[in-house]
Amino acid sequence: MSKPRLSIVIHTEEEFDWAAGFYQSNTQVKHGHDLLQMCQPMLALGCGITLAMDWAFICSEQGLEIIQEMQGKYAPQIEFASHLHPWVNPPFDNDGQDKVEEFLSYPGNLTETQEREKLKLLTEKIQEITGTRPTTYLAGRYGVGKNTYKILKELGYKVDVSTSPFSDFSRQQGPDFSAFTNQPFTTEGIHCIAHSRGYISHVNALSDWLNSDPQHIEKLNQNMLGKLFLKCLGVMIVRLSPEGFSAKQICQLRDSLVRINTEHLVYSFHSASSLLGGTPYSDTSANRAYLQQENIRALATLTQTTQSVLFRDCF
């Protein structure tokens, strides 16, 4: 039996206060050295890493330094992908306003023309700087919309990694992925591979049952008895990510997804988490050190039981 695939994608972007809104002027990138330090032991484990880069990152001095370093020393293990943050990505059509409303922070909420033009410029910028046209896309805030896949196809993309299973961002005016599992699918010619997210519990069979169909958790949450059942059996939702999760939890989710024959796992985190204070996950020295520790602990195990691949090599 072949090992399941594992891809690592880093949301490679500027630093900003996640709770303070979205601003066109917020383009600071000062975590390049920290990101490189965090990636080096991952690369030493043999991991392939997809850097899904947004406009602010690739246009920054430290972003360029990271790209050059990766190309010079680790090219076979690195893929450059695109990550669209609409609020910092030209062209701009906001009458000179710095602040961007939350609705428009999701790329899929833009008009078709706006989404296409922003992604076209980002795609061309990445190609100009790296020498390679990106074929993998990660929407900012996981924000795919009704026009996204058509646009991706037009621009030559092959893979989208924006799906977040069992997630519903509609309260924030974003997409609803609550009916999605972790199984890959294809739409409008684009291969969609989900960020791995699912349930763990004290009972493996229950975890597997919950991860196999979104309706199962919905049914249990419909009444107090079902909710009590979930609580007593320690059910919680986890990402394959060191941001907020331990290596033990990450491996529990990996095990469940493998047992239900998930074809492709995706491990992820935000580049700014490498910087002290860069994200809520690294807000203190202790939390940052714990995140980095659990990141390597998790990947040391994951790489033994999976096949590390770059998205560009899959299709």
PDB file of C-alpha atoms in Angstrom:
ATOM      1  CA  MET A   1       0.000   0.000   0.000  1.00  0.00           C
ATOM      2  CA  SER A   2       1.479   3.365  -1.046  1.00  0.00           C
ATOM      3  CA  LYS A   3       1.895   6.178   1.450  1.00  0.00           C
ATOM      4  CA  PRO A   4      -0.596   9.070   1.308  1.00  0.00           C
ATOM      5  CA  ARG A   5       0.697  12.321  -0.120  1.00  0.00           C
ATOM      6  CA  LEU A   6       1.605  15.205   2.165  1.00  0.00           C
ATOM      7  CA  SER A   7       2.081  18.776   0.970  1.00  0.00           C
ATOM      8  CA  ILE A   8       3.147  21.712   3.126  1.00  0.00           C
ATOM      9  CA  VAL A   9       1.859  25.161   2.233  1.00  0.00           C
ATOM     10  CA  ILE A  10       2.923  28.340   4.006  1.00  0.00           C
ATOM     11  CA  HIS A  11       0.604  31.354   3.800  1.00  0.00           C
ATOM     12  CA  THR A  12       3.483  33.667   2.901  1.00  0.00           C
ATOM     13  CA  GLU A  13       2.358  37.213   3.543  1.00  0.00           C
ATOM     14  CA  GLU A  14       2.836  40.507   5.387  1.00  0.00           C
ATOM     15  CA  GLU A  15       2.455  40.960   9.129  1.00  0.00           C
ATOM     16  CA  PHE A  16      -0.783  42.577  10.262  1.00  0.00           C
ATOM     17  CA  ASP A  17      -3.113  42.675  13.237  1.00  0.00           C
ATOM     18  CA  TRP A  18      -5.762  40.100  12.391  1.00  0.00           C
ATOM     19  CA  ALA A  19      -8.301  41.807  14.661  1.00  0.00           C
ATOM     20  CA  ALA A  20      -7.769  45.354  13.387  1.00  0.00           C
ATOM     21  CA  GLY A  21      -9.222  45.159   9.892  1.00  0.00           C
ATOM     22  CA  PHE A  22      -7.702  45.320   6.418  1.00  0.00           C
ATOM     23  CA  TYR A  23      -5.614  48.215   5.101  1.00  0.00           C
ATOM     24  CA  GLN A  24      -4.041  48.824   1.713  1.00  0.00           C
ATOM     25  CA  SER A  25      -1.024  50.401   3.403  1.00  0.00           C
ATOM     26  CA  ASN A  26      -0.330  47.443   5.686  1.00  0.00           C
ATOM     27  CA  THR A  27       2.503  45.848   3.698  1.00  0.00           C
ATOM     28  CA  GLN A  28       5.281  45.373   6.257  1.00  0.00           C
ATOM     29  CA  VAL A  29       7.419  42.233   5.973  1.00  0.00           C
ATOM     30  CA  LYS A  30      10.176  41.877   8.552  1.00  0.00           C
ATOM     31  CA  HIS A  31      10.066  38.145   9.315  1.00  0.00           C
ATOM     32  CA  GLY A  32      12.186  36.862   6.421  1.00  0.00           C
ATOM     33  CA  HIS A  33      15.096  35.729   8.591  1.00  0.00           C
ATOM     34  CA  ASP A  34      12.747  34.081  11.110  1.00  0.00           C
ATOM     35  CA  LEU A  35      10.873  32.259   8.344  1.00  0.00           C
ATOM     36  CA  LEU A  36      14.099  30.935   6.874  1.00  0.00           C
ATOM     37  CA  GLN A  37      15.190  29.673  10.296  1.00  0.00           C
ATOM     38  CA  MET A  38      11.858  27.909  10.714  1.00  0.00           C
ATOM     39  CA  CYS A  39      12.005  26.323   7.260  1.00  0.00           C
ATOM     40  CA  GLN A  40      15.586  25.035   7.415  1.00  0.00           C
ATOM     41  CA  PRO A  41      14.922  22.087   9.781  1.00  0.00           C
ATOM     42  CA  MET A  42      11.803  21.253   7.770  1.00  0.00           C
ATOM     43  CA  LEU A  43      13.862  21.107   4.599  1.00  0.00           C
ATOM     44  CA  ALA A  44      16.482  19.010   6.411  1.00  0.00           C
ATOM     45  CA  LEU A  45      13.727  16.455   7.103  1.00  0.00           C
ATOM     46  CA  GLY A  46      13.213  16.198   3.346  1.00  0.00           C
ATOM     47  CA  CYS A  47       9.977  18.182   3.270  1.00  0.00           C
ATOM     48  CA  GLY A  48       8.837  19.955   0.161  1.00  0.00           C
ATOM     49  CA  ILE A  49       7.460  23.414   0.904  1.00  0.00           C
ATOM     50  CA  THR A  50       5.016  25.475  -1.136  1.00  0.00           C
ATOM     51  CA  LEU A  51       5.375  29.187  -0.472  1.00  0.00           C
ATOM     52  CA  ALA A  52       1.987  30.687  -1.361  1.00  0.00           C
ATOM     53  CA  MET A  53       3.088  34.313  -1.666  1.00  0.00           C
ATOM     54  CA  ASP A  54       1.011  37.465  -1.703  1.00  0.00           C
ATOM     55  CA  TRP A  55       1.797  40.835  -3.322  1.00  0.00           C
ATOM     56  CA  ALA A  56       3.187  42.481  -0.193  1.00  0.00           C
ATOM     57  CA  PHE A  57       5.603  39.638   0.435  1.00  0.00           C
ATOM     58  CA  ILE A  58       7.049  39.304  -3.058  1.00  0.00           C
ATOM     59  CA  CYS A  59       7.457  43.080  -3.340  1.00  0.00           C
ATOM     60  CA  SER A  60       9.331  43.381  -0.038  1.00  0.00           C
ATOM     61  CA  GLU A  61      13.090  43.389   0.425  1.00  0.00           C
ATOM     62  CA  GLN A  62      13.008  40.446   2.813  1.00  0.00           C
ATOM     63  CA  GLY A  63      10.612  38.568   0.550  1.00  0.00           C
ATOM     64  CA  LEU A  64      13.063  38.847  -2.318  1.00  0.00           C
ATOM     65  CA  GLU A  65      15.880  37.652  -0.060  1.00  0.00           C
ATOM     66  CA  ILE A  66      13.887  34.571   0.940  1.00  0.00           C
ATOM     67  CA  ILE A  67      13.060  33.762  -2.691  1.00  0.00           C
ATOM     68  CA  GLN A  68      16.705  34.044  -3.719  1.00  0.00           C
ATOM     69  CA  GLU A  69      17.862  31.934  -0.780  1.00  0.00           C
ATOM     70  CA  MET A  70      15.316  29.208  -1.515  1.00  0.00           C
ATOM     71  CA  GLN A  71      16.122  29.169  -5.222  1.00  0.00           C
ATOM     72  CA  GLY A  72      19.843  29.092  -4.560  1.00  0.00           C
ATOM     73  CA  LYS A  73      19.928  26.287  -1.982  1.00  0.00           C
ATOM     74  CA  TYR A  74      16.644  24.395  -1.977  1.00  0.00           C
ATOM     75  CA  ALA A  75      15.106  24.707  -5.447  1.00  0.00           C
ATOM     76  CA  PRO A  76      14.032  21.033  -5.816  1.00  0.00           C
ATOM     77  CA  GLN A  77      12.121  21.235  -2.524  1.00  0.00           C
ATOM     78  CA  ILE A  78      10.410  24.583  -3.085  1.00  0.00           C
ATOM     79  CA  GLU A  79       7.323  25.585  -5.063  1.00  0.00           C
ATOM     80  CA  PHE A  80       6.250  29.205  -5.494  1.00  0.00           C
ATOM     81  CA  ALA A  81       2.476  29.624  -5.511  1.00  0.00           C
ATOM     82  CA  SER A  82       0.132  32.604  -5.361  1.00  0.00           C
ATOM     83  CA  HIS A  83      -1.852  33.875  -2.388  1.00  0.00           C
ATOM     84  CA  LEU A  84      -4.255  36.725  -3.122  1.00  0.00           C
ATOM     85  CA  HIS A  85      -4.803  39.326  -0.393  1.00  0.00           C
ATOM     86  CA  PRO A  86      -7.107  41.783  -2.208  1.00  0.00           C
ATOM     87  CA  TRP A  87      -6.482  44.650   0.204  1.00  0.00           C
ATOM     88  CA  VAL A  88      -2.767  44.936  -0.683  1.00  0.00           C
ATOM     89  CA  ASN A  89      -2.865  43.637  -4.251  1.00  0.00           C
ATOM     90  CA  PRO A  90      -3.313  46.113  -7.154  1.00  0.00           C
ATOM     91  CA  PRO A  91      -5.154  47.284  -9.102  1.00  0.00           C
ATOM     92  CA  PHE A  92      -7.077  49.303  -6.516  1.00  0.00           C
ATOM     93  CA  ASP A  93     -10.542  50.717  -6.988  1.00  0.00           C
ATOM     94  CA  ASN A  94     -11.425  52.131  -3.600  1.00  0.00           C
ATOM     95  CA  ASP A  95     -11.386  55.892  -4.198  1.00  0.00           C
ATOM     96  CA  GLY A  96      -8.154  56.318  -2.251  1.00  0.00           C
ATOM     97  CA  GLN A  97      -9.532  54.730   0.921  1.00  0.00           C
ATOM     98  CA  ASP A  98      -6.902  52.890   2.957  1.00  0.00           C
ATOM     99  CA  LYS A  99      -9.298  50.631   4.843  1.00  0.00           C
ATOM    100  CA  VAL A 100     -10.974  47.770   2.955  1.00  0.00           C
ATOM    101  CA  GLU A 101     -14.273  46.381   4.210  1.00  0.00           C
ATOM    102  CA  GLU A 102     -14.285  42.771   5.370  1.00  0.00           C
ATOM    103  CA  PHE A 103     -16.586  41.647   2.552  1.00  0.00           C
ATOM    104  CA  LEU A 104     -13.917  42.633   0.015  1.00  0.00           C
ATOM    105  CA  SER A 105     -11.110  40.920   1.941  1.00  0.00           C
ATOM    106  CA  TYR A 106     -12.348  37.662   0.423  1.00  0.00           C
ATOM    107  CA  PRO A 107     -11.154  37.483  -3.229  1.00  0.00           C
ATOM    108  CA  GLY A 108     -14.250  35.556  -4.277  1.00  0.00           C
ATOM    109  CA  ASN A 109     -16.469  38.495  -3.264  1.00  0.00           C
ATOM    110  CA  LEU A 110     -14.833  40.802  -5.790  1.00  0.00           C
ATOM    111  CA  THR A 111     -16.382  41.323  -9.199  1.00  0.00           C
ATOM    112  CA  GLU A 112     -15.121  38.878 -11.791  1.00  0.00           C
ATOM    113  CA  THR A 113     -13.090  41.637 -13.447  1.00  0.00           C
ATOM    114  CA  GLN A 114     -11.506  42.759 -10.167  1.00  0.00           C
ATOM    115  CA  GLU A 115     -10.618  39.224  -9.084  1.00  0.00           C
ATOM    116  CA  ARG A 116      -9.134  38.410 -12.490  1.00  0.00           C
ATOM    117  CA  GLU A 117      -7.063  41.585 -12.727  1.00  0.00           C
ATOM    118  CA  LYS A 118      -5.646  41.260  -9.216  1.00  0.00           C
ATOM    119  CA  LEU A 119      -4.754  37.602  -9.666  1.00  0.00           C
ATOM    120  CA  LYS A 120      -3.330  38.265 -13.138  1.00  0.00           C
ATOM    121  CA  LEU A 121      -0.984  40.931 -11.777  1.00  0.00           C
ATOM    122  CA  LEU A 122       0.061  38.709  -8.868  1.00  0.00           C
ATOM    123  CA  THR A 123       0.671  35.758 -11.170  1.00  0.00           C
ATOM    124  CA  GLU A 124       2.793  37.830 -13.520  1.00  0.00           C
ATOM    125  CA  LYS A 125       4.729  39.377 -10.629  1.00  0.00           C
ATOM    126  CA  ILE A 126       5.599  35.969  -9.210  1.00  0.00           C
ATOM    127  CA  GLN A 127       6.700  34.805 -12.655  1.00  0.00           C
ATOM    128  CA  GLU A 128       8.805  37.938 -13.116  1.00  0.00           C
ATOM    129  CA  ILE A 129      10.589  37.520  -9.781  1.00  0.00           C
ATOM    130  CA  THR A 130      10.969  33.741  -9.603  1.00  0.00           C
ATOM    131  CA  GLY A 131      11.251  32.935 -13.309  1.00  0.00           C
ATOM    132  CA  THR A 132       8.432  30.390 -12.988  1.00  0.00           C
ATOM    133  CA  ARG A 133       4.716  30.890 -13.528  1.00  0.00           C
ATOM    134  CA  PRO A 134       2.757  29.629 -10.516  1.00  0.00           C
ATOM    135  CA  THR A 135       0.256  26.817 -11.050  1.00  0.00           C
ATOM    136  CA  THR A 136      -0.996  26.496  -7.445  1.00  0.00           C
ATOM    137  CA  TYR A 137      -3.352  29.002  -5.818  1.00  0.00           C
ATOM    138  CA  LEU A 138      -4.411  29.731  -2.251  1.00  0.00           C
ATOM    139  CA  ALA A 139      -7.100  32.381  -1.869  1.00  0.00           C
ATOM    140  CA  GLY A 140      -6.559  34.861   0.942  1.00  0.00           C
ATOM    141  CA  ARG A 141      -8.806  33.938   3.894  1.00  0.00           C
ATOM    142  CA  TYR A 142      -9.715  30.767   1.901  1.00  0.00           C
ATOM    143  CA  GLY A 143     -11.964  33.101  -0.057  1.00  0.00           C
ATOM    144  CA  VAL A 144     -12.845  31.360  -3.296  1.00  0.00           C
ATOM    145  CA  GLY A 145     -16.030  32.460  -5.050  1.00  0.00           C
ATOM    146  CA  LYS A 146     -18.252  31.721  -8.020  1.00  0.00           C
ATOM    147  CA  ASN A 147     -15.753  33.049 -10.575  1.00  0.00           C
ATOM    148  CA  THR A 148     -12.514  31.808  -9.026  1.00  0.00           C
ATOM    149  CA  TYR A 149     -12.074  28.484 -10.799  1.00  0.00           C
ATOM    150  CA  LYS A 150     -12.886  29.937 -14.199  1.00  0.00           C
ATOM    151  CA  ILE A 151     -10.256  32.635 -13.642  1.00  0.00           C
ATOM    152  CA  LEU A 152      -7.694  30.112 -12.416  1.00  0.00           C
ATOM    153  CA  LYS A 153      -8.192  28.019 -15.544  1.00  0.00           C
ATOM    154  CA  GLU A 154      -7.787  31.076 -17.782  1.00  0.00           C
ATOM    155  CA  LEU A 155      -4.512  32.000 -16.061  1.00  0.00           C
ATOM    156  CA  GLY A 156      -3.019  28.527 -16.376  1.00  0.00           C
ATOM    157  CA  TYR A 157      -3.433  27.269 -12.825  1.00  0.00           C
ATOM    158  CA  LYS A 158      -3.818  23.565 -12.115  1.00  0.00           C
ATOM    159  CA  VAL A 159      -4.315  23.333  -8.341  1.00  0.00           C
ATOM    160  CA  ASP A 160      -6.355  25.213  -5.746  1.00  0.00           C
ATOM    161  CA  VAL A 161      -5.746  24.683  -2.015  1.00  0.00           C
ATOM    162  CA  SER A 162      -8.339  27.122  -0.654  1.00  0.00           C
ATOM    163  CA  THR A 163     -10.908  24.648   0.689  1.00  0.00           C
ATOM    164  CA  SER A 164     -11.171  24.404   4.490  1.00  0.00           C
ATOM    165  CA  PRO A 165     -13.356  21.368   5.337  1.00  0.00           C
ATOM    166  CA  PHE A 166     -16.047  21.596   8.008  1.00  0.00           C
ATOM    167  CA  SER A 167     -15.620  25.409   8.064  1.00  0.00           C
ATOM    168  CA  ASP A 168     -18.215  28.122   7.618  1.00  0.00           C
ATOM    169  CA  PHE A 169     -16.981  31.691   7.158  1.00  0.00           C
ATOM    170  CA  SER A 170     -20.366  33.060   6.107  1.00  0.00           C
ATOM    171  CA  ARG A 171     -20.792  34.990   9.374  1.00  0.00           C
ATOM    172  CA  GLN A 172     -17.717  36.949   8.264  1.00  0.00           C
ATOM    173  CA  GLN A 173     -19.192  37.230   4.743  1.00  0.00           C
ATOM    174  CA  GLY A 174     -16.838  34.527   3.481  1.00  0.00           C
ATOM    175  CA  PRO A 175     -17.351  31.073   1.912  1.00  0.00           C
ATOM    176  CA  ASP A 176     -19.167  28.150   3.513  1.00  0.00           C
ATOM    177  CA  PHE A 177     -17.182  24.877   3.402  1.00  0.00           C
ATOM    178  CA  SER A 178     -19.279  23.082   6.026  1.00  0.00           C
ATOM    179  CA  ALA A 179     -20.441  20.472   3.479  1.00  0.00           C
ATOM    180  CA  PHE A 180     -16.878  19.640   2.345  1.00  0.00           C
ATOM    181  CA  THR A 181     -14.693  16.745   3.518  1.00  0.00           C
ATOM    182  CA  ASN A 182     -10.941  16.353   3.053  1.00  0.00           C
ATOM    183  CA  GLN A 183     -11.235  14.367  -0.166  1.00  0.00           C
ATOM    184  CA  PRO A 184      -9.789  16.081  -3.262  1.00  0.00           C
ATOM    185  CA  PHE A 185     -12.141  17.022  -6.075  1.00  0.00           C
ATOM    186  CA  THR A 186     -11.971  18.656  -9.490  1.00  0.00           C
ATOM    187  CA  THR A 187     -14.081  21.596 -10.654  1.00  0.00           C
ATOM    188  CA  GLU A 188     -13.858  23.457 -13.961  1.00  0.00           C
ATOM    189  CA  GLY A 189     -10.584  21.675 -14.670  1.00  0.00           C
ATOM    190  CA  ILE A 190      -8.935  22.750 -11.403  1.00  0.00           C
ATOM    191  CA  HIS A 191      -7.742  20.102  -8.931  1.00  0.00           C
ATOM    192  CA  CYS A 192      -8.908  21.160  -5.464  1.00  0.00           C
ATOM    193  CA  ILE A 193      -6.936  19.825  -2.502  1.00  0.00           C
ATOM    194  CA  ALA A 194      -8.245  20.808   0.922  1.00  0.00           C
ATOM    195  CA  HIS A 195      -6.293  22.190   3.857  1.00  0.00           C
ATOM    196  CA  SER A 196      -6.500  19.155   6.143  1.00  0.00           C
ATOM    197  CA  ARG A 197      -9.031  19.822   8.890  1.00  0.00           C
ATOM    198  CA  GLY A 198     -11.200  17.379  10.799  1.00  0.00           C
ATOM    199  CA  TYR A 199     -12.249  15.750  14.033  1.00  0.00           C
ATOM    200  CA  ILE A 200     -10.344  13.800  16.659  1.00  0.00           C
ATOM    201  CA  SER A 201     -11.747  12.114  19.772  1.00  0.00           C
ATOM    202  CA  HIS A 202     -11.032   9.471  22.402  1.00  0.00           C
ATOM    203  CA  VAL A 203     -12.516   6.844  20.050  1.00  0.00           C
ATOM    204  CA  ASN A 204     -10.904   6.290  16.657  1.00  0.00           C
ATOM    205  CA  ALA A 205     -14.054   4.888  15.077  1.00  0.00           C
ATOM    206  CA  LEU A 206     -15.992   8.006  16.066  1.00  0.00           C
ATOM    207  CA  SER A 207     -13.323  10.313  14.622  1.00  0.00           C
ATOM    208  CA  ASP A 208     -13.380   8.397  11.349  1.00  0.00           C
ATOM    209  CA  TRP A 209     -17.179   8.454  11.224  1.00  0.00           C
ATOM    210  CA  LEU A 210     -17.298  12.205  11.791  1.00  0.00           C
ATOM    211  CA  ASN A 211     -14.610  12.883   9.187  1.00  0.00           C
ATOM    212  CA  SER A 212     -16.340  10.778   6.550  1.00  0.00           C
ATOM    213  CA  ASP A 213     -19.496  12.888   6.244  1.00  0.00           C
ATOM    214  CA  PRO A 214     -20.303  16.441   7.460  1.00  0.00           C
ATOM    215  CA  GLN A 215     -23.907  15.430   8.167  1.00  0.00           C
ATOM    216  CA  HIS A 216     -22.795  13.231  11.054  1.00  0.00           C
ATOM    217  CA  ILE A 217     -21.610  16.101  13.245  1.00  0.00           C
ATOM    218  CA  GLU A 218     -24.641  18.157  12.251  1.00  0.00           C
ATOM    219  CA  LYS A 219     -27.018  15.454  13.464  1.00  0.00           C
ATOM    220  CA  LEU A 220     -25.267  15.111  16.818  1.00  0.00           C
ATOM    221  CA  ASN A 221     -25.261  18.874  17.330  1.00  0.00           C
ATOM    222  CA  GLN A 222     -29.015  19.119  16.854  1.00  0.00           C
ATOM    223  CA  ASN A 223     -29.860  18.141  20.431  1.00  0.00           C
ATOM    224  CA  MET A 224     -28.412  18.336  23.942  1.00  0.00           C
ATOM    225  CA  LEU A 225     -27.834  14.576  24.204  1.00  0.00           C
ATOM    226  CA  GLY A 226     -25.769  14.566  21.035  1.00  0.00           C
ATOM    227  CA  LYS A 227     -23.717  17.539  22.215  1.00  0.00           C
ATOM    228  CA  LEU A 228     -23.101  15.818  25.556  1.00  0.00           C
ATOM    229  CA  PHE A 229     -22.002  12.672  23.715  1.00  0.00           C
ATOM    230  CA  LEU A 230     -19.459  14.692  21.700  1.00  0.00           C
ATOM    231  CA  LYS A 231     -18.131  16.392  24.832  1.00  0.00           C
ATOM    232  CA  CYS A 232     -17.770  13.179  26.822  1.00  0.00           C
ATOM    233  CA  LEU A 233     -15.809  11.534  24.036  1.00  0.00           C
ATOM    234  CA  GLY A 234     -13.450  14.480  23.689  1.00  0.00           C
ATOM    235  CA  VAL A 235     -14.426  15.473  20.173  1.00  0.00           C
ATOM    236  CA  MET A 236     -12.562  18.513  18.888  1.00  0.00           C
ATOM    237  CA  ILE A 237     -11.707  19.920  15.483  1.00  0.00           C
ATOM    238  CA  VAL A 238      -8.062  20.098  14.468  1.00  0.00           C
ATOM    239  CA  ARG A 239      -5.959  21.275  11.541  1.00  0.00           C
ATOM    240  CA  LEU A 240      -2.754  19.777  10.264  1.00  0.00           C
ATOM    241  CA  SER A 241      -1.026  22.892  11.543  1.00  0.00           C
ATOM    242  CA  PRO A 242       1.199  23.853  14.477  1.00  0.00           C
ATOM    243  CA  GLU A 243      -0.897  26.994  14.921  1.00  0.00           C
ATOM    244  CA  GLY A 244      -2.953  26.158  17.980  1.00  0.00           C
ATOM    245  CA  PHE A 245      -2.424  22.392  17.835  1.00  0.00           C
ATOM    246  CA  SER A 246       0.090  19.968  19.332  1.00  0.00           C
ATOM    247  CA  ALA A 247       2.074  17.358  17.453  1.00  0.00           C
ATOM    248  CA  LYS A 248      -0.022  14.689  19.177  1.00  0.00           C
ATOM    249  CA  GLN A 249      -3.290  16.220  17.941  1.00  0.00           C
ATOM    250  CA  ILE A 250      -1.877  16.686  14.447  1.00  0.00           C
ATOM    251  CA  CYS A 251      -0.880  13.020  14.285  1.00  0.00           C
ATOM    252  CA  GLN A 252      -4.272  11.919  15.603  1.00  0.00           C
ATOM    253  CA  LEU A 253      -5.963  13.762  12.755  1.00  0.00           C
ATOM    254  CA  ARG A 254      -3.455  12.378  10.260  1.00  0.00           C
ATOM    255  CA  ASP A 255      -4.235   8.857  11.447  1.00  0.00           C
ATOM    256  CA  SER A 256      -7.984   9.333  11.085  1.00  0.00           C
ATOM    257  CA  LEU A 257      -7.734  10.848   7.608  1.00  0.00           C
ATOM    258  CA  VAL A 258      -5.453   8.042   6.475  1.00  0.00           C
ATOM    259  CA  ARG A 259      -7.816   5.404   7.863  1.00  0.00           C
ATOM    260  CA  ILE A 260     -10.685   6.798   5.757  1.00  0.00           C
ATOM    261  CA  ASN A 261      -8.433   6.821   2.674  1.00  0.00           C
ATOM    262  CA  THR A 262      -7.890  10.542   2.249  1.00  0.00           C
ATOM    263  CA  GLU A 263      -5.691  10.807  -0.832  1.00  0.00           C
ATOM    264  CA  HIS A 264      -3.761  13.993  -0.125  1.00  0.00           C
ATOM    265  CA  LEU A 265      -2.981  15.733   3.177  1.00  0.00           C
ATOM    266  CA  VAL A 266      -2.134  19.426   3.465  1.00  0.00           C
ATOM    267  CA  TYR A 267      -0.139  20.841   6.386  1.00  0.00           C
ATOM    268  CA  SER A 268      -0.081  24.623   6.771  1.00  0.00           C
ATOM    269  CA  PHE A 269       0.803  27.712   8.784  1.00  0.00           C
ATOM    270  CA  HIS A 270       1.266  31.461   8.285  1.00  0.00           C
ATOM    271  CA  SER A 271       4.748  32.790   7.559  1.00  0.00           C
ATOM    272  CA  ALA A 272       4.431  35.564  10.153  1.00  0.00           C
ATOM    273  CA  SER A 273       4.017  32.954  12.913  1.00  0.00           C
ATOM    274  CA  SER A 274       7.789  32.560  12.669  1.00  0.00           C
ATOM    275  CA  LEU A 275       8.152  36.089  14.100  1.00  0.00           C
ATOM    276  CA  LEU A 276       7.647  36.921  17.768  1.00  0.00           C
ATOM    277  CA  GLY A 277       4.331  38.796  17.834  1.00  0.00           C
ATOM    278  CA  GLY A 278       3.747  38.129  14.140  1.00  0.00           C
ATOM    279  CA  THR A 279       0.432  36.311  14.661  1.00  0.00           C
ATOM    280  CA  PRO A 280      -1.725  35.353  17.670  1.00  0.00           C
ATOM    281  CA  TYR A 281       0.019  31.957  17.637  1.00  0.00           C
ATOM    282  CA  SER A 282       3.430  33.499  18.360  1.00  0.00           C
ATOM    283  CA  ASP A 283       2.351  36.381  20.599  1.00  0.00           C
ATOM    284  CA  THR A 284       4.779  35.439  23.371  1.00  0.00           C
ATOM    285  CA  SER A 285       8.256  33.920  23.380  1.00  0.00           C
ATOM    286  CA  ALA A 286       6.866  30.788  25.024  1.00  0.00           C
ATOM    287  CA  ASN A 287       4.101  30.359  22.453  1.00  0.00           C
ATOM    288  CA  ARG A 288       6.475  30.943  19.571  1.00  0.00           C
ATOM    289  CA  ALA A 289       8.958  28.394  20.928  1.00  0.00           C
ATOM    290  CA  TYR A 290       6.141  25.882  21.482  1.00  0.00           C
ATOM    291  CA  LEU A 291       4.836  26.358  17.937  1.00  0.00           C
ATOM    292  CA  GLN A 292       8.281  25.763  16.462  1.00  0.00           C
ATOM    293  CA  GLN A 293       8.847  22.743  18.684  1.00  0.00           C
ATOM    294  CA  GLU A 294       5.523  21.136  17.813  1.00  0.00           C
ATOM    295  CA  ASN A 295       6.035  21.950  14.126  1.00  0.00           C
ATOM    296  CA  ILE A 296       9.210  19.870  13.944  1.00  0.00           C
ATOM    297  CA  ARG A 297       7.853  17.127  16.219  1.00  0.00           C
ATOM    298  CA  ALA A 298       4.789  16.759  14.017  1.00  0.00           C
ATOM    299  CA  LEU A 299       6.669  16.819  10.727  1.00  0.00           C
ATOM    300  CA  ALA A 300       9.288  14.340  11.961  1.00  0.00           C
ATOM    301  CA  THR A 301       6.435  11.859  12.393  1.00  0.00           C
ATOM    302  CA  LEU A 302       4.381  12.860   9.364  1.00  0.00           C
ATOM    303  CA  THR A 303       7.308  12.484   6.981  1.00  0.00           C
ATOM    304  CA  GLN A 304       7.815   8.888   8.118  1.00  0.00           C
ATOM    305  CA  THR A 305       4.271   7.879   7.242  1.00  0.00           C
ATOM    306  CA  THR A 306       3.552   9.997   4.156  1.00  0.00           C
ATOM    307  CA  GLN A 307       5.103  10.899   0.837  1.00  0.00           C
ATOM    308  CA  SER A 308       6.165  14.562   0.773  1.00  0.00           C
ATOM    309  CA  VAL A 309       5.199  16.128  -2.560  1.00  0.00           C
ATOM    310  CA  LEU A 310       4.889  19.547  -4.129  1.00  0.00           C
ATOM    311  CA  PHE A 311       1.582  20.363  -5.779  1.00  0.00           C
ATOM    312  CA  ARG A 312       3.346  21.190  -9.049  1.00  0.00           C
ATOM    313  CA  ASP A 313       4.590  17.599  -9.287  1.00  0.00           C
ATOM    314  CA  CYS A 314       1.169  15.994  -8.869  1.00  0.00           C
ATOM    315  CA  PHE A 315      -0.568  17.064 -12.066  1.00  0.00           C
TER     316      PHE A 315
END
